[in-house]
Every structure is written in C-alpha cells, then in structure tokens.
mmCIF file of C-alpha atoms in Angstrom:
data_model
loop_
_atom_site.group_PDB
_atom_site.id
_atom_site.type_symbol
_atom_site.label_atom_id
_atom_site.label_comp_id
_atom_site.label_asym_id
_atom_site.label_seq_id
_atom_site.Cartn_x
_atom_site.Cartn_y
_atom_site.Cartn_z
ATOM 1 C CA MET A 216 145.167 116.396 103.227
ATOM 2 C CA ASN A 217 145.684 117.983 99.812
ATOM 3 C CA GLY A 218 144.675 114.877 97.878
ATOM 4 C CA ARG A 219 148.206 114.007 96.803
ATOM 5 C CA LEU A 220 149.985 110.896 97.863
ATOM 6 C CA GLU A 221 152.794 111.468 100.286
ATOM 7 C CA PRO A 222 156.246 110.560 98.941
ATOM 8 C CA PRO A 223 157.686 107.259 100.162
ATOM 9 C CA ARG A 224 159.468 107.808 103.443
ATOM 10 C CA PRO A 225 162.767 106.239 104.500
ATOM 11 C CA ILE A 226 162.283 103.314 106.815
ATOM 12 C CA VAL A 227 162.150 104.085 110.515
ATOM 13 C CA PHE A 228 164.113 101.552 112.514
ATOM 14 C CA GLY A 229 161.570 99.049 113.737
ATOM 15 C CA GLY A 230 159.423 101.243 115.930
ATOM 16 C CA PRO A 231 157.756 99.970 119.104
ATOM 17 C CA LEU A 232 158.103 96.221 119.523
ATOM 18 C CA SER A 233 155.005 94.281 118.585
ATOM 19 C CA PRO A 234 153.983 91.266 120.731
ATOM 20 C CA GLY A 235 154.964 88.525 118.275
ATOM 21 C CA VAL A 236 158.302 90.098 117.391
ATOM 22 C CA ARG A 237 159.055 90.606 121.085
ATOM 23 C CA THR A 238 158.327 86.933 121.811
ATOM 24 C CA LEU A 239 160.545 85.775 118.940
ATOM 25 C CA LEU A 240 163.365 88.086 120.052
ATOM 26 C CA PHE A 241 163.260 86.797 123.619
ATOM 27 C CA ALA A 242 163.104 83.168 122.445
ATOM 28 C CA ASN A 243 166.041 83.526 120.065
ATOM 29 C CA VAL A 244 168.202 85.431 122.538
ATOM 30 C CA GLY A 245 167.340 82.962 125.300
ATOM 31 C CA VAL A 246 168.338 79.973 123.178
ATOM 32 C CA TYR A 247 171.541 81.739 122.114
ATOM 33 C CA VAL A 248 172.486 82.357 125.750
ATOM 34 C CA PHE A 249 171.848 78.694 126.455
ATOM 35 C CA GLN A 250 174.127 77.783 123.550
ATOM 36 C CA LEU A 251 176.894 79.904 125.047
ATOM 37 C CA LEU A 252 176.463 78.356 128.485
ATOM 38 C CA ALA A 253 176.353 74.845 127.043
ATOM 39 C CA GLY A 254 179.969 75.089 125.896
ATOM 40 C CA MET A 255 181.596 74.105 122.627
ATOM 41 C CA LEU A 256 181.288 70.311 122.891
ATOM 42 C CA ALA A 257 177.690 70.371 124.047
ATOM 43 C CA GLN A 258 176.860 72.983 121.408
ATOM 44 C CA VAL A 259 178.023 70.696 118.597
ATOM 45 C CA ARG A 260 175.659 67.994 119.843
ATOM 46 C CA PHE A 261 172.924 70.573 120.398
ATOM 47 C CA ASP A 262 173.235 71.825 116.820
ATOM 48 C CA ARG A 263 173.164 68.278 115.464
ATOM 49 C CA LEU A 264 170.020 67.451 117.426
ATOM 50 C CA PHE A 265 168.067 70.692 117.006
ATOM 51 C CA GLY A 266 169.657 72.267 113.935
ATOM 52 C CA LEU A 267 168.370 71.316 110.494
ATOM 53 C CA VAL A 268 170.213 68.179 109.331
ATOM 54 C CA PRO A 269 168.554 67.063 106.061
ATOM 55 C CA TYR A 270 169.862 63.495 106.385
ATOM 56 C CA ASP A 271 168.342 63.104 109.844
ATOM 57 C CA VAL A 272 165.033 64.646 108.764
ATOM 58 C CA ILE A 273 164.652 62.178 105.897
ATOM 59 C CA HIS A 274 166.238 59.022 107.301
ATOM 60 C CA HIS A 275 165.491 59.399 111.021
ATOM 61 C CA LEU A 276 162.335 61.531 110.822
ATOM 62 C CA PHE A 277 163.715 64.278 113.062
ATOM 63 C CA LEU A 278 160.814 66.461 111.943
ATOM 64 C CA TRP A 279 161.120 68.894 114.850
ATOM 65 C CA GLN A 280 164.302 70.183 113.229
ATOM 66 C CA LEU A 281 162.172 71.908 110.573
ATOM 67 C CA VAL A 282 161.189 74.390 113.311
ATOM 68 C CA THR A 283 163.870 74.279 115.997
ATOM 69 C CA TYR A 284 166.707 75.256 113.647
ATOM 70 C CA LEU A 285 165.151 78.739 113.449
ATOM 71 C CA PHE A 286 166.125 79.464 117.058
ATOM 72 C CA LEU A 287 169.809 78.475 116.849
ATOM 73 C CA HIS A 288 172.582 80.823 115.734
ATOM 74 C CA GLY A 289 176.263 80.433 115.060
ATOM 75 C CA GLY A 290 177.654 83.616 116.579
ATOM 76 C CA PHE A 291 176.962 87.071 117.927
ATOM 77 C CA PHE A 292 176.795 88.867 114.573
ATOM 78 C CA HIS A 293 174.685 86.062 113.107
ATOM 79 C CA ILE A 294 171.938 86.528 115.681
ATOM 80 C CA LEU A 295 172.409 90.312 115.786
ATOM 81 C CA LEU A 296 171.745 90.766 112.058
ATOM 82 C CA ASN A 297 168.804 88.369 112.049
ATOM 83 C CA MET A 298 167.150 89.954 115.064
ATOM 84 C CA LEU A 299 167.773 93.443 113.697
ATOM 85 C CA ALA A 300 166.000 92.490 110.454
ATOM 86 C CA LEU A 301 163.190 90.837 112.430
ATOM 87 C CA TRP A 302 162.680 94.050 114.374
ATOM 88 C CA MET A 303 162.964 96.396 111.370
ATOM 89 C CA PHE A 304 160.638 94.531 108.997
ATOM 90 C CA GLY A 305 158.634 92.193 111.214
ATOM 91 C CA THR A 306 157.248 94.883 113.503
ATOM 92 C CA GLU A 307 155.486 96.794 110.738
ATOM 93 C CA LEU A 308 154.165 93.593 109.183
ATOM 94 C CA GLU A 309 152.751 92.431 112.516
ATOM 95 C CA TRP A 310 151.024 95.767 113.162
ATOM 96 C CA LEU A 311 149.494 95.409 109.684
ATOM 97 C CA TRP A 312 148.458 91.747 109.886
ATOM 98 C CA GLY A 313 147.968 91.070 113.555
ATOM 99 C CA THR A 314 150.013 88.734 115.718
ATOM 100 C CA GLN A 315 148.355 85.464 114.718
ATOM 101 C CA ARG A 316 148.811 85.896 110.979
ATOM 102 C CA PHE A 317 152.311 87.301 111.412
ATOM 103 C CA LEU A 318 153.490 84.298 113.456
ATOM 104 C CA ARG A 319 151.834 81.910 111.007
ATOM 105 C CA PHE A 320 153.637 83.589 108.130
ATOM 106 C CA TYR A 321 156.953 83.534 110.008
ATOM 107 C CA PHE A 322 156.838 79.802 110.687
ATOM 108 C CA VAL A 323 155.391 78.881 107.275
ATOM 109 C CA THR A 324 158.305 80.588 105.549
ATOM 110 C CA GLY A 325 160.806 79.186 108.058
ATOM 111 C CA VAL A 326 159.551 75.619 107.614
ATOM 112 C CA GLY A 327 159.298 76.155 103.846
ATOM 113 C CA ALA A 328 162.942 77.210 103.760
ATOM 114 C CA ALA A 329 163.875 74.081 105.709
ATOM 115 C CA LEU A 330 161.922 71.866 103.301
ATOM 116 C CA CYS A 331 163.701 73.400 100.312
ATOM 117 C CA SER A 332 167.102 72.729 101.855
ATOM 118 C CA THR A 333 166.102 69.190 102.772
ATOM 119 C CA ILE A 334 164.844 68.414 99.279
ATOM 120 C CA VAL A 335 167.870 69.914 97.517
ATOM 121 C CA THR A 336 170.489 68.335 99.831
ATOM 122 C CA PRO A 337 168.805 65.222 101.253
ATOM 123 C CA ASN A 338 172.048 63.506 102.291
ATOM 124 C CA SER A 339 173.718 66.473 103.933
ATOM 125 C CA THR A 340 174.819 65.956 107.536
ATOM 126 C CA ILE A 341 175.894 69.568 108.097
ATOM 127 C CA PRO A 342 173.522 71.345 110.512
ATOM 128 C CA ILE A 343 171.792 74.455 109.187
ATOM 129 C CA ILE A 344 170.967 76.972 111.900
ATOM 130 C CA GLY A 345 169.525 80.464 112.058
ATOM 131 C CA ALA A 346 166.304 82.356 111.450
ATOM 132 C CA SER A 347 167.449 83.593 108.033
ATOM 133 C CA GLY A 348 164.909 81.502 106.106
ATOM 134 C CA ALA A 349 161.998 83.167 107.904
ATOM 135 C CA ILE A 350 163.722 86.570 107.767
ATOM 136 C CA TYR A 351 164.002 86.342 103.990
ATOM 137 C CA GLY A 352 160.298 85.522 103.910
ATOM 138 C CA LEU A 353 159.621 88.737 105.840
ATOM 139 C CA LEU A 354 161.780 90.684 103.383
ATOM 140 C CA ALA A 355 159.799 89.258 100.459
ATOM 141 C CA ALA A 356 156.530 90.217 102.148
ATOM 142 C CA TYR A 357 157.804 93.721 102.845
ATOM 143 C CA GLY A 358 158.806 94.177 99.219
ATOM 144 C CA LEU A 359 155.380 93.031 98.030
ATOM 145 C CA LEU A 360 153.331 95.078 100.496
ATOM 146 C CA PHE A 361 155.471 98.232 100.521
ATOM 147 C CA PRO A 362 157.108 98.210 97.070
ATOM 148 C CA GLU A 363 157.642 101.977 96.914
ATOM 149 C CA ARG A 364 159.000 102.320 100.449
ATOM 150 C CA ILE A 365 162.515 103.766 100.430
ATOM 151 C CA LEU A 366 165.069 101.707 102.328
ATOM 152 C CA LEU A 367 168.498 102.978 103.252
ATOM 153 C CA LEU A 368 170.936 100.336 102.080
ATOM 154 C CA TYR A 369 173.917 100.294 104.449
ATOM 155 C CA LEU A 370 172.120 103.219 106.142
ATOM 156 C CA VAL A 371 173.334 105.454 103.277
ATOM 157 C CA ILE A 372 172.108 104.371 99.819
ATOM 158 C CA PRO A 373 168.348 104.950 99.187
ATOM 159 C CA ILE A 374 166.630 102.141 97.308
ATOM 160 C CA LYS A 375 163.000 101.139 96.851
ATOM 161 C CA ALA A 376 161.909 98.038 98.743
ATOM 162 C CA LYS A 377 160.836 96.195 95.589
ATOM 163 C CA TYR A 378 164.270 96.623 94.003
ATOM 164 C CA PHE A 379 166.038 95.697 97.205
ATOM 165 C CA VAL A 380 164.104 92.423 97.470
ATOM 166 C CA LEU A 381 164.597 91.685 93.763
ATOM 167 C CA ILE A 382 168.361 92.207 93.973
ATOM 168 C CA LEU A 383 168.548 90.157 97.149
ATOM 169 C CA GLY A 384 166.577 87.349 95.500
ATOM 170 C CA LEU A 385 168.819 87.310 92.422
ATOM 171 C CA ILE A 386 171.973 87.255 94.542
ATOM 172 C CA THR A 387 170.568 84.445 96.666
ATOM 173 C CA PHE A 388 169.540 82.439 93.600
ATOM 174 C CA TRP A 389 172.952 82.831 92.000
ATOM 175 C CA SER A 390 174.677 81.909 95.249
ATOM 176 C CA SER A 391 172.542 78.772 95.629
ATOM 177 C CA VAL A 392 173.459 77.685 92.086
ATOM 178 C CA THR A 393 177.196 78.348 92.357
ATOM 179 C CA SER A 394 177.697 77.520 96.046
ATOM 180 C CA THR A 395 180.266 74.853 96.824
ATOM 181 C CA GLY A 396 179.365 74.466 100.490
ATOM 182 C CA GLY A 397 180.685 77.691 101.964
ATOM 183 C CA GLY A 398 178.544 77.387 105.082
ATOM 184 C CA VAL A 399 175.744 79.779 104.090
ATOM 185 C CA ALA A 400 172.390 78.104 103.486
ATOM 186 C CA HIS A 401 171.526 80.002 100.315
ATOM 187 C CA VAL A 402 168.863 77.454 99.380
ATOM 188 C CA ALA A 403 167.119 78.086 102.691
ATOM 189 C CA HIS A 404 167.193 81.839 102.052
ATOM 190 C CA LEU A 405 165.728 81.374 98.585
ATOM 191 C CA GLY A 406 163.152 78.940 99.956
ATOM 192 C CA GLY A 407 162.040 81.463 102.557
ATOM 193 C CA MET A 408 161.503 84.105 99.877
ATOM 194 C CA LEU A 409 159.686 81.618 97.643
ATOM 195 C CA PHE A 410 157.296 80.489 100.343
ATOM 196 C CA GLY A 411 156.728 84.089 101.381
ATOM 197 C CA TRP A 412 155.733 84.956 97.828
ATOM 198 C CA LEU A 413 153.479 81.901 97.535
ATOM 199 C CA TYR A 414 151.801 82.695 100.833
ATOM 200 C CA LEU A 415 150.915 86.234 99.793
ATOM 201 C CA LYS A 416 150.409 85.917 96.039
ATOM 202 C CA GLY A 417 150.032 82.342 94.930
ATOM 203 C CA LEU A 418 147.485 80.710 97.201
ATOM 204 C CA GLY A 419 144.096 82.345 97.555
ATOM 205 C CA PRO A 420 142.743 85.809 96.737
ATOM 206 C CA ARG A 421 143.667 87.214 100.150
ATOM 207 C CA GLY A 422 146.980 85.453 100.492
ATOM 208 C CA GLY A 423 147.716 82.735 102.983
ATOM 209 C CA PHE A 424 147.468 78.997 102.638
ATOM 210 C CA GLN A 425 143.957 77.794 101.929
ATOM 211 C CA ASN A 426 142.589 74.337 102.663
ATOM 212 C CA PRO A 427 142.687 72.548 99.280
ATOM 213 C CA LEU A 428 139.797 70.275 100.350
ATOM 214 C CA ARG A 429 137.521 73.080 101.471
ATOM 215 C CA GLY A 430 135.750 73.534 98.122
ATOM 216 C CA TRP A 431 135.272 69.800 97.683
ATOM 217 C CA ARG A 432 133.937 69.475 101.245
ATOM 218 C CA ASP A 433 131.434 72.312 100.771
ATOM 219 C CA ARG A 434 130.186 70.841 97.511
ATOM 220 C CA TRP A 435 129.796 67.433 99.160
ATOM 221 C CA ARG A 436 127.757 68.942 101.975
ATOM 222 C CA ARG A 437 125.496 70.813 99.566
ATOM 223 C CA GLU A 438 124.923 67.662 97.529
ATOM 224 C CA ARG A 439 124.156 65.691 100.659
ATOM 225 C CA LEU A 440 121.597 68.271 101.800
ATOM 226 C CA ARG A 441 120.054 68.319 98.335
ATOM 227 C CA ARG A 442 119.569 64.542 98.384
ATOM 228 C CA LYS A 443 118.054 64.670 101.854
ATOM 229 C CA PHE A 444 115.654 67.399 100.796
ATOM 230 C CA LYS A 445 114.682 65.418 97.706
ATOM 231 C CA VAL A 446 113.855 62.367 99.843
ATOM 232 C CA TYR A 447 111.927 64.524 102.343
ATOM 233 C CA TYR A 448 109.979 66.250 99.581
ATOM 234 C CA LYS A 449 109.117 62.921 97.966
ATOM 235 C CA GLU A 450 107.917 61.415 101.243
ATOM 236 C CA THR A 451 105.814 64.409 102.272
ATOM 237 C CA ARG A 452 104.429 65.467 98.872
ATOM 238 C CA GLY A 453 104.564 62.251 96.951
ATOM 239 C CA GLY A 454 105.808 61.736 93.436
ATOM 240 C CA ASP A 455 109.265 62.137 91.986
ATOM 241 C CA ASP A 456 109.099 65.812 91.181
ATOM 242 C CA ARG A 457 111.093 68.293 93.144
ATOM 243 C CA PRO A 458 111.107 72.086 93.112
ATOM 244 C CA GLU A 459 113.402 73.794 90.686
ATOM 245 C CA GLU A 460 116.668 75.074 92.082
#
C-alpha cells in the first residue's frame, strides 16, 4: 500500500449471497409463487389478511400484518426490483454486520415502515404489500456507511451513495406529501429510511436499539447492593459508619 486511500469504486452487483439475504430471497420468492398459485380471488383475500391494512391493525389488532406484508408482492417487476436491491445492498451490509444484526435491522425498518403507514392512515382499508419499507432502510444504511461509494444510477450515471440516498429521501418525502392514493406506499418508504437512520445514528453510540430501562435497572441493582453492604458492615463491625466509596 502506498498510504493513499483508494478511490471509491463503482458498486459490484451484490457479490456472493450471504446467508440472511439468501433466506429472505427464498422466502419472498416462495410466497410470491404461492400467490400466483392461489389465483386472483384467493390472492385478494390473502392480501387482505396478510398485507398491511392499517384499519385492521388498529381496530382488529391484526398485529402480524406489521411483518407479513413484507413478504407479499403485487407483480413480477415489483418483487424483481425489491429482491435485486436486497441482493445489491443487503449482501454487503450483512457481510459487514453479521447475519443476526442484519436481519434485526431488516425487520426493525420493515416494521417501522408499517407503523408509520398505520399512524398516518389509520382508517385505510387498502392493503400495503412489498418489502420496499425494509429495502429503503437498507438504502439509508448503505448511504450512511458507504457515503463515498460510487453507484451507477440506471447502470450509467455515476453518483455517490450519500447523494443517491438524499435524493431518494427527498423524492419519497415529496411524494408522501402530495400523494393522492396512487397505490405506492410512499409513507412506508419514508418510514423505512427514517427507522434505518434512527437505528444507526439516533439510538446509542454504536447504533441499534438500546433498552431504555437498562441504565435505570443497573443503577437500581447498584443501590440495592450498596444498601445490603451497609447493613452487613453495620452488623459485623457495629456502628453506623461505612467505608467511603
């Protein structure tokens, strides 16, 4: 090495499949095949039961929909684009993080996207399907961790990852504000990016959701041990004095 940083390289398509990405690909493709075999009428019922329907989540407590909607897709190109993005960006993130943290991040952002959609449109009865919420979370993570990486937009236009994610976020935000129900869950996309950013930057020095009660619990345990030691010291040594901390 000559001591100089190597210039950012264009992204290499995905690379070898990592275990978590492979599992998600097989699960999504398997569910999509089942959707095709189920037929049109059964698919409508399937989407209503396992897609994200905000009204049913709030009024009927169909909480499983916050996860199951990630595995349903509305057509060949819908699943193709999502799985392509999962392979391209998710593989490198999983090799960096490890499978456990990668899968946790994937489902945290996917569920976070679902919660955003549910909160914004609580009375909607239109099913939301697709892994796009989690995919947008992966894109946000990629832009944060590899900001100088050069991506090839449309396989032609070079653009840095940080600018790509920023532009995508602005477009998604504008679409969520001006959308009149065109069928694309822009709020879910924005929610996935938001939760991805919070996971990596907003909650804890190392990223990732931290237990908010952990500090209080540790302090309670220390105080409890201190009181026990004070009683023990008093009983064995006598008097009210205790050693200085």
